[in-house]
Amino acid sequence: MPLIPEEPQIHESAQGPRATPSSGRTAPTPRPVPGPRPAAPSRPGRPGPLRPTPPVQRTPRDVAPAKPGPSGPAAPAATAGPQVQLIPASAEGALDAAEEAVDLLLDSGRAPGDVLVITTGAQHPWAEHELSFGEASYWAQHDAGDDVFYADAAVASRAGSRPVVVVAVNGGPDSAAGTVLPVAQSRADALLIVCGDPQQINSVLGAGV
């Protein structure tokens, strides 16, 4: 009868040395590794990102009246002509600036017939519309003088005087402003408002005023 080999028995002494703490101390329980710390919440009342300040809308300002001279007979005015107001605007925005100026004039009590608007570049849509019915009808409204009248540089010299003239330097040839502004100044009885590039306007009006 064959012998069945016995399975080897592993005695406790063969399991290798046990890790025992030195000096008879108990091994400390391992602490869990902390995960990533969450981001600190924002504190209340902390200002957010600054928003850009909207640009301040400019309104036409009257030129300051001349100061009285010394006692004695009043000296004659150095220059005769309307007050001049300048509204800085690009060529693309000059017509819109002129429209806003007209609205302010009407809101302040000016009669529509007191105002003449002249453009150096493209015609105002009102002028385009009225000219589509013919020049006779167009100039008849000018002569009636009961509404704001719009003219371009080509016919500005034909327009009559009005208390207020508004000029929109909205493009056109480089010489347009130099041609139109003196005409507009001669047509304005009390006030001339010019919407456009300040440097260009001052170079024209500075010599004529």
Coordinates of N, CA and C in Angstrom, one line a residue, residues 3-194:
L3 N 2.4 4.9 0.4 CA 2.3 5.9 1.5 C 1.9 7.2 0.9
I4 N 1.0 7.9 1.5 CA 0.6 9.3 1.1 C 1.4 10.3 1.8
P5 N 2.2 11.1 1.1 CA 3.0 12.0 1.9 C 2.2 13.0 2.6
E6 N 2.6 13.2 3.8 CA 1.9 14.2 4.6 C 2.2 15.6 4.2
E7 N 1.1 16.4 4.3 CA 1.3 17.8 3.9 C 2.2 18.5 5.0
P8 N 3.2 19.2 4.5 CA 4.1 19.8 5.5 C 3.3 20.8 6.4
Q9 N 3.5 20.8 7.6 CA 2.9 21.7 8.5 C 3.8 22.9 8.8
I10 N 3.2 24.0 8.7 CA 4.0 25.2 9.0 C 3.8 25.6 10.4
H11 N 4.9 25.6 11.1 CA 4.8 25.9 12.5 C 4.9 27.4 12.7
E12 N 4.4 27.8 13.8 CA 4.2 29.3 14.0 C 5.6 30.0 14.0
S13 N 6.6 29.2 14.4 CA 8.0 29.8 14.4 C 8.5 30.1 13.0
A14 N 7.9 29.5 12.0 CA 8.4 29.7 10.6 C 7.7 30.9 9.9
Q15 N 6.8 31.5 10.6 CA 6.1 32.6 9.9 C 6.9 33.9 9.8
G16 N 8.1 33.9 10.3 CA 8.9 35.1 10.2 C 8.7 36.0 11.4
P17 N 9.6 36.9 11.6 CA 9.4 37.7 12.8 C 8.3 38.7 12.7
R18 N 7.6 38.9 13.8 CA 6.5 39.9 13.9 C 7.1 41.3 14.2
A19 N 6.4 42.2 13.5 CA 6.9 43.6 13.8 C 6.4 44.0 15.2
T20 N 7.3 44.1 16.1 CA 6.9 44.5 17.4 C 7.5 45.9 17.7
P21 N 6.7 46.8 18.3 CA 7.3 48.1 18.6 C 8.4 48.0 19.6
S22 N 9.3 48.9 19.4 CA 10.4 48.9 20.4 C 9.9 49.4 21.7
S23 N 10.6 49.0 22.7 CA 10.3 49.4 24.1 C 8.9 49.0 24.5
G24 N 8.3 48.0 23.9 CA 7.0 47.5 24.3 C 5.9 48.4 24.0
R25 N 6.1 49.5 23.1 CA 5.0 50.4 22.9 C 4.1 49.9 21.7
T26 N 2.9 50.2 21.8 CA 1.9 49.8 20.8 C 2.2 50.7 19.5
A27 N 2.1 50.0 18.4 CA 2.3 50.8 17.1 C 1.2 51.7 16.9
P28 N 1.5 53.0 16.6 CA 0.4 53.9 16.4 C -0.5 53.6 15.1
T29 N -1.7 53.9 15.3 CA -2.6 53.7 14.1 C -2.3 54.7 13.0
P30 N -2.1 54.2 11.8 CA -1.8 55.2 10.7 C -2.9 56.1 10.4
R31 N -2.6 57.4 10.3 CA -3.6 58.5 10.0 C -3.9 58.6 8.5
P32 N -5.1 58.8 8.2 CA -5.5 58.9 6.7 C -4.8 60.1 6.1
V33 N -4.4 60.0 4.9 CA -3.7 61.1 4.2 C -4.8 62.1 3.8
P34 N -4.7 63.3 4.2 CA -5.7 64.3 3.8 C -5.7 64.6 2.3
G35 N -6.9 64.8 1.7 CA -7.0 65.1 0.3 C -6.8 66.6 0.1
P36 N -7.0 67.0 -1.2 CA -6.7 68.4 -1.5 C -7.7 69.3 -0.7
R37 N -7.2 70.4 -0.2 CA -8.1 71.3 0.5 C -9.0 72.1 -0.4
P38 N -10.3 72.2 -0.1 CA -11.1 73.0 -1.0 C -10.8 74.4 -0.9
A39 N -11.0 75.1 -2.0 CA -10.7 76.6 -2.1 C -11.5 77.3 -1.1
A40 N -10.9 78.3 -0.5 CA -11.6 79.1 0.5 C -12.7 79.9 -0.1
P41 N -13.9 79.9 0.5 CA -15.0 80.7 -0.1 C -14.7 82.1 -0.1
S42 N -15.2 82.9 -1.1 CA -15.0 84.3 -1.1 C -15.7 85.0 0.1
R43 N -15.1 86.0 0.6 CA -15.6 86.7 1.7 C -16.7 87.6 1.2
P44 N -17.8 87.7 2.0 CA -18.9 88.6 1.6 C -18.5 90.1 1.6
G45 N -19.0 90.8 0.7 CA -18.7 92.3 0.7 C -17.5 92.6 -0.1
R46 N -16.9 91.5 -0.7 CA -15.7 91.8 -1.5 C -16.1 92.3 -2.8
P47 N -15.5 93.4 -3.3 CA -15.9 94.0 -4.6 C -15.6 93.1 -5.7
G48 N -16.4 93.0 -6.7 CA -16.2 92.2 -7.9 C -15.3 93.0 -8.9
P49 N -15.2 92.5 -10.1 CA -14.4 93.2 -11.1 C -15.0 94.6 -11.5
L50 N -14.2 95.6 -11.6 CA -14.7 96.9 -11.9 C -15.3 97.0 -13.3
R51 N -16.4 97.6 -13.5 CA -17.0 97.7 -14.8 C -16.5 99.1 -15.4
P52 N -16.3 99.1 -16.7 CA -15.8 100.3 -17.3 C -16.9 101.4 -17.1
T53 N -16.4 102.6 -16.8 CA -17.4 103.7 -16.7 C -17.9 104.1 -18.0
P54 N -19.2 104.2 -18.2 CA -19.7 104.6 -19.5 C -19.3 106.0 -19.8
P55 N -19.0 106.3 -21.1 CA -18.5 107.6 -21.5 C -19.6 108.6 -21.2
V56 N -19.2 109.8 -20.7 CA -20.1 110.9 -20.4 C -20.6 111.5 -21.7
Q57 N -21.9 111.6 -21.9 CA -22.4 112.2 -23.1 C -22.3 113.7 -23.0
R58 N -21.7 114.2 -24.1 CA -21.4 115.7 -24.1 C -22.7 116.4 -24.6
T59 N -22.9 117.6 -24.0 CA -24.0 118.4 -24.5 C -23.4 119.8 -24.9
P60 N -24.0 120.4 -25.9 CA -23.4 121.7 -26.3 C -23.4 122.7 -25.2
R61 N -22.3 123.4 -25.1 CA -22.1 124.5 -24.1 C -22.0 125.8 -24.7
D62 N -22.7 126.8 -24.2 CA -22.6 128.1 -24.7 C -21.2 128.7 -24.4
V63 N -20.7 129.5 -25.4 CA -19.5 130.2 -25.2 C -19.7 131.3 -24.2
A64 N -18.8 131.5 -23.2 CA -19.0 132.4 -22.1 C -19.1 133.8 -22.7
P65 N -20.0 134.7 -22.2 CA -20.1 136.1 -22.8 C -18.8 136.8 -22.4
A66 N -18.6 137.9 -23.2 CA -17.4 138.7 -23.0 C -17.5 139.4 -21.7
K67 N -16.4 139.6 -20.9 CA -16.4 140.3 -19.6 C -16.6 141.8 -19.9
P68 N -17.3 142.5 -19.0 CA -17.4 144.0 -19.2 C -16.1 144.6 -19.1
G69 N -15.8 145.7 -19.9 CA -14.6 146.4 -19.8 C -14.5 147.4 -18.7
P70 N -13.5 148.1 -18.6 CA -13.4 149.1 -17.5 C -14.4 150.2 -17.6
S71 N -14.5 150.9 -16.5 CA -15.6 152.0 -16.5 C -15.3 153.0 -17.6
G72 N -16.4 153.5 -18.1 CA -16.3 154.4 -19.2 C -17.1 153.9 -20.4
P73 N -16.9 154.5 -21.5 CA -17.7 154.1 -22.7 C -17.4 152.6 -23.0
A74 N -18.5 151.9 -23.4 CA -18.3 150.5 -23.7 C -17.5 150.3 -25.0
A75 N -16.5 149.4 -25.0 CA -15.7 149.2 -26.2 C -16.5 148.4 -27.1
P76 N -16.4 148.6 -28.4 CA -17.1 147.8 -29.4 C -16.6 146.4 -29.4
A77 N -17.5 145.5 -29.7 CA -17.1 144.1 -29.7 C -16.0 143.8 -30.7
A78 N -15.0 143.0 -30.3 CA -13.9 142.7 -31.2 C -14.4 141.9 -32.4
T79 N -15.3 141.1 -32.2 CA -15.8 140.3 -33.4 C -17.3 140.3 -33.3
A80 N -17.9 140.4 -34.5 CA -19.4 140.3 -34.6 C -19.7 138.9 -35.2
G81 N -20.7 138.3 -34.6 CA -21.1 137.0 -35.2 C -21.8 136.2 -34.1
P82 N -22.2 135.0 -34.5 CA -22.9 134.2 -33.5 C -22.0 133.5 -32.5
Q83 N -22.6 133.1 -31.4 CA -21.9 132.2 -30.5 C -21.6 130.9 -31.2
V84 N -20.4 130.3 -30.8 CA -20.0 129.1 -31.5 C -19.9 128.0 -30.4
Q85 N -20.6 126.9 -30.7 CA -20.5 125.7 -29.8 C -19.9 124.5 -30.6
L86 N -19.0 123.8 -30.0 CA -18.3 122.7 -30.7 C -18.7 121.4 -30.0
I87 N -19.2 120.4 -30.7 CA -19.5 119.1 -30.2 C -18.5 118.1 -30.8
P88 N -17.5 117.6 -30.1 CA -16.6 116.6 -30.7 C -17.3 115.4 -31.2
A89 N -17.1 115.0 -32.4 CA -17.7 113.8 -33.0 C -16.8 113.3 -34.2
S90 N -16.9 112.0 -34.5 CA -16.2 111.5 -35.6 C -17.1 111.8 -36.9
A91 N -16.5 111.6 -38.0 CA -17.3 111.8 -39.3 C -18.5 110.9 -39.3
E92 N -18.3 109.6 -38.8 CA -19.5 108.7 -38.8 C -20.5 109.1 -37.8
G93 N -20.2 109.8 -36.7 CA -21.1 110.1 -35.6 C -21.6 111.6 -35.7
A94 N -21.1 112.3 -36.6 CA -21.4 113.8 -36.6 C -22.9 114.0 -36.9
L95 N -23.5 113.2 -37.8 CA -24.9 113.5 -38.1 C -25.8 113.1 -36.9
D96 N -25.5 112.0 -36.2 CA -26.2 111.7 -34.9 C -26.1 112.8 -33.9
A97 N -24.8 113.3 -33.8 CA -24.6 114.4 -32.8 C -25.4 115.6 -33.2
A98 N -25.5 115.9 -34.5 CA -26.3 117.1 -34.9 C -27.8 116.9 -34.6
E99 N -28.3 115.6 -34.8 CA -29.7 115.4 -34.4 C -29.9 115.5 -33.0
E100 N -29.0 115.1 -32.1 CA -29.2 115.3 -30.7 C -29.2 116.8 -30.3
A101 N -28.3 117.6 -31.0 CA -28.3 119.0 -30.7 C -29.6 119.7 -31.1
V102 N -30.2 119.2 -32.3 CA -31.5 119.8 -32.7 C -32.6 119.4 -31.7
D103 N -32.5 118.2 -31.2 CA -33.5 117.8 -30.2 C -33.4 118.7 -28.9
L104 N -32.2 118.9 -28.5 CA -32.0 119.8 -27.3 C -32.5 121.2 -27.6
L105 N -32.2 121.7 -28.7 CA -32.7 123.1 -29.1 C -34.2 123.1 -29.0
L106 N -34.9 122.1 -29.6 CA -36.4 122.1 -29.6 C -36.9 121.9 -28.2
D107 N -36.2 121.1 -27.4 CA -36.7 120.8 -26.0 C -36.5 122.1 -25.2
S108 N -35.6 122.9 -25.5 CA -35.3 124.1 -24.7 C -36.2 125.3 -25.2
G109 N -37.1 125.1 -26.2 CA -38.0 126.1 -26.6 C -37.8 126.7 -27.9
R110 N -36.8 126.3 -28.6 CA -36.5 126.9 -29.9 C -37.6 126.4 -30.9
A111 N -38.1 127.3 -31.8 CA -39.0 126.9 -32.8 C -38.3 126.1 -33.9
P112 N -39.0 125.1 -34.4 CA -38.3 124.3 -35.5 C -37.9 125.2 -36.7
G113 N -38.6 126.3 -37.0 CA -38.2 127.1 -38.1 C -37.0 128.0 -37.8
D114 N -36.5 127.9 -36.5 CA -35.3 128.7 -36.2 C -34.0 128.0 -36.6
V115 N -34.1 126.7 -37.0 CA -32.9 125.8 -37.1 C -32.7 125.4 -38.5
L116 N -31.4 125.6 -38.9 CA -30.9 125.1 -40.2 C -29.8 124.1 -40.0
V117 N -29.9 123.0 -40.6 CA -28.8 121.9 -40.5 C -28.1 121.8 -41.8
I118 N -26.8 121.8 -41.8 CA -26.0 121.7 -43.0 C -25.1 120.5 -42.8
T119 N -25.0 119.6 -43.8 CA -24.1 118.5 -43.8 C -23.0 118.7 -44.8
T120 N -21.7 118.2 -44.5 CA -20.6 118.4 -45.4 C -20.5 117.1 -46.3
G121 N -21.0 116.0 -45.8 CA -20.9 114.7 -46.6 C -22.3 114.3 -47.1
A122 N -22.7 113.1 -46.7 CA -24.0 112.6 -47.2 C -25.1 113.5 -46.7
Q123 N -26.1 113.6 -47.6 CA -27.3 114.3 -47.2 C -28.1 113.7 -46.0
H124 N -28.8 114.6 -45.3 CA -29.7 114.1 -44.3 C -30.8 113.3 -45.0
P125 N -31.3 112.2 -44.3 CA -32.4 111.5 -44.9 C -33.6 112.3 -45.3
W126 N -33.9 113.3 -44.4 CA -35.0 114.2 -44.7 C -34.8 114.9 -46.1
A127 N -33.6 115.5 -46.3 CA -33.3 116.2 -47.5 C -33.5 115.2 -48.7
E128 N -32.9 114.0 -48.6 CA -33.1 113.1 -49.7 C -34.5 112.8 -50.0
H129 N -35.3 112.6 -49.0 CA -36.8 112.4 -49.2 C -37.5 113.5 -49.9
E130 N -37.2 114.7 -49.4 CA -37.9 115.9 -49.9 C -37.4 116.2 -51.4
L131 N -36.2 116.0 -51.6 CA -35.7 116.3 -53.0 C -36.2 115.3 -54.0
S132 N -36.7 114.1 -53.5 CA -37.3 113.1 -54.4 C -38.6 113.7 -55.1
F133 N -39.2 114.7 -54.5 CA -40.4 115.3 -55.0 C -40.0 116.5 -55.9
G134 N -38.8 116.8 -56.0 CA -38.3 118.0 -56.9 C -37.8 119.1 -56.0
E135 N -36.9 119.9 -56.6 CA -36.3 121.0 -55.9 C -37.3 122.1 -55.6
A136 N -38.3 122.3 -56.4 CA -39.3 123.4 -56.2 C -40.0 123.1 -54.8
S137 N -40.4 121.9 -54.6 CA -41.1 121.5 -53.4 C -40.1 121.6 -52.2
Y138 N -38.9 121.2 -52.4 CA -37.9 121.3 -51.4 C -37.6 122.7 -50.9
W139 N -37.4 123.6 -51.8 CA -37.1 125.0 -51.5 C -38.3 125.7 -51.0
A140 N -39.5 125.3 -51.4 CA -40.7 125.9 -50.9 C -40.8 125.7 -49.3
Q141 N -40.4 124.5 -48.9 CA -40.4 124.3 -47.4 C -39.4 125.2 -46.7
H142 N -38.2 125.4 -47.4 CA -37.2 126.3 -46.8 C -37.8 127.7 -46.7
D143 N -38.5 128.2 -47.7 CA -39.1 129.5 -47.7 C -40.2 129.7 -46.7
A144 N -40.9 128.6 -46.5 CA -42.0 128.6 -45.5 C -41.5 128.9 -44.1
G145 N -40.3 128.3 -43.8 CA -39.7 128.6 -42.5 C -40.4 128.2 -41.3
D146 N -41.2 127.1 -41.4 CA -41.9 126.6 -40.3 C -41.4 125.3 -39.7
D147 N -40.3 124.8 -40.3 CA -39.7 123.5 -39.8 C -38.2 123.6 -39.9
V148 N -37.6 122.6 -39.3 CA -36.1 122.5 -39.4 C -35.8 122.2 -40.9
F149 N -34.8 122.9 -41.4 CA -34.5 122.7 -42.8 C -33.1 122.1 -42.9
Y150 N -32.9 121.1 -43.8 CA -31.7 120.3 -43.9 C -31.1 120.6 -45.3
A151 N -29.8 121.0 -45.4 CA -29.2 121.2 -46.7 C -27.8 120.6 -46.7
D152 N -27.3 120.3 -47.8 CA -25.9 119.8 -47.9 C -25.0 120.9 -48.4
A153 N -23.7 120.6 -48.4 CA -22.6 121.6 -48.8 C -22.9 122.2 -50.1
A154 N -23.5 121.5 -51.0 CA -23.6 122.0 -52.4 C -24.6 123.1 -52.5
V155 N -25.6 123.2 -51.6 CA -26.6 124.2 -51.7 C -26.7 125.1 -50.4
A156 N -25.7 124.9 -49.5 CA -25.7 125.7 -48.3 C -25.7 127.2 -48.5
S157 N -25.0 127.6 -49.5 CA -24.9 129.1 -49.8 C -26.3 129.6 -50.2
R158 N -27.2 128.8 -50.7 CA -28.5 129.2 -51.2 C -29.5 129.4 -50.0
A159 N -29.2 128.7 -48.9 CA -30.1 128.8 -47.7 C -30.0 130.2 -47.1
G160 N -31.1 130.6 -46.6 CA -31.2 131.9 -45.9 C -30.7 131.8 -44.4
S161 N -30.6 133.0 -43.8 CA -30.2 133.0 -42.4 C -31.3 132.5 -41.5
R162 N -30.8 131.9 -40.4 CA -31.7 131.5 -39.3 C -31.0 131.7 -38.0
P163 N -31.8 131.8 -36.9 CA -31.2 132.1 -35.6 C -30.1 131.1 -35.2
V164 N -30.3 129.8 -35.6 CA -29.4 128.7 -35.2 C -29.1 127.9 -36.4
V165 N -27.8 127.7 -36.6 CA -27.3 126.8 -37.7 C -26.5 125.7 -37.0
V166 N -26.8 124.5 -37.4 CA -26.1 123.3 -36.9 C -25.3 122.6 -38.1
V167 N -24.0 122.4 -38.0 CA -23.2 121.8 -39.0 C -22.8 120.4 -38.6
A168 N -23.0 119.4 -39.4 CA -22.5 118.1 -39.2 C -21.3 117.9 -40.2
V169 N -20.1 117.8 -39.7 CA -19.0 117.5 -40.5 C -18.9 116.0 -40.7
N170 N -19.7 115.5 -41.6 CA -19.9 114.0 -41.7 C -19.2 113.5 -42.9
G171 N -18.0 114.0 -43.3 CA -17.3 113.5 -44.4 C -17.3 114.5 -45.5
G172 N -17.2 113.9 -46.8 CA -17.1 114.8 -47.9 C -15.6 115.0 -48.2
P173 N -15.3 115.8 -49.2 CA -13.9 116.2 -49.5 C -13.2 116.9 -48.4
D174 N -11.9 116.9 -48.4 CA -11.2 117.5 -47.3 C -11.5 119.0 -47.3
S175 N -11.8 119.6 -48.4 CA -12.1 121.1 -48.4 C -13.5 121.4 -48.0
A176 N -14.3 120.4 -47.7 CA -15.7 120.7 -47.5 C -15.9 121.5 -46.2
A177 N -15.2 121.1 -45.2 CA -15.4 121.9 -43.9 C -14.9 123.3 -44.1
G178 N -13.8 123.5 -44.8 CA -13.3 124.9 -45.0 C -14.3 125.7 -45.8
T179 N -15.1 125.1 -46.7 CA -16.0 125.8 -47.5 C -17.3 126.1 -46.8
V180 N -17.8 125.1 -46.0 CA -19.1 125.2 -45.5 C -19.1 126.0 -44.2
L181 N -18.1 125.9 -43.4 CA -18.2 126.5 -42.0 C -18.3 128.0 -42.1
P182 N -17.5 128.7 -43.0 CA -17.7 130.2 -43.1 C -19.1 130.5 -43.6
V183 N -19.7 129.7 -44.5 CA -21.0 130.0 -45.0 C -22.0 129.8 -43.8
A184 N -21.8 128.7 -43.1 CA -22.7 128.5 -41.9 C -22.6 129.6 -40.9
Q185 N -21.4 130.1 -40.7 CA -21.3 131.2 -39.7 C -22.0 132.4 -40.2
S186 N -22.0 132.7 -41.4 CA -22.6 133.9 -42.0 C -24.2 133.7 -42.0
R187 N -24.6 132.5 -41.9 CA -26.1 132.3 -41.9 C -26.7 132.2 -40.5
A188 N -25.8 132.0 -39.5 CA -26.3 131.9 -38.1 C -26.4 133.3 -37.5
D189 N -27.6 133.7 -37.1 CA -27.8 135.0 -36.4 C -27.4 135.0 -35.0
A190 N -27.6 133.9 -34.3 CA -27.3 133.9 -32.8 C -26.4 132.8 -32.4
L191 N -26.5 131.6 -33.0 CA -25.8 130.4 -32.5 C -25.4 129.5 -33.6
L192 N -24.1 129.1 -33.6 CA -23.6 128.2 -34.6 C -23.1 126.9 -33.8
I193 N -23.6 125.8 -34.1 CA -23.2 124.5 -33.5 C -22.5 123.7 -34.5
V194 N -21.3 123.2 -34.2 CA -20.5 122.4 -35.2 C -20.2 121.1 -34.6

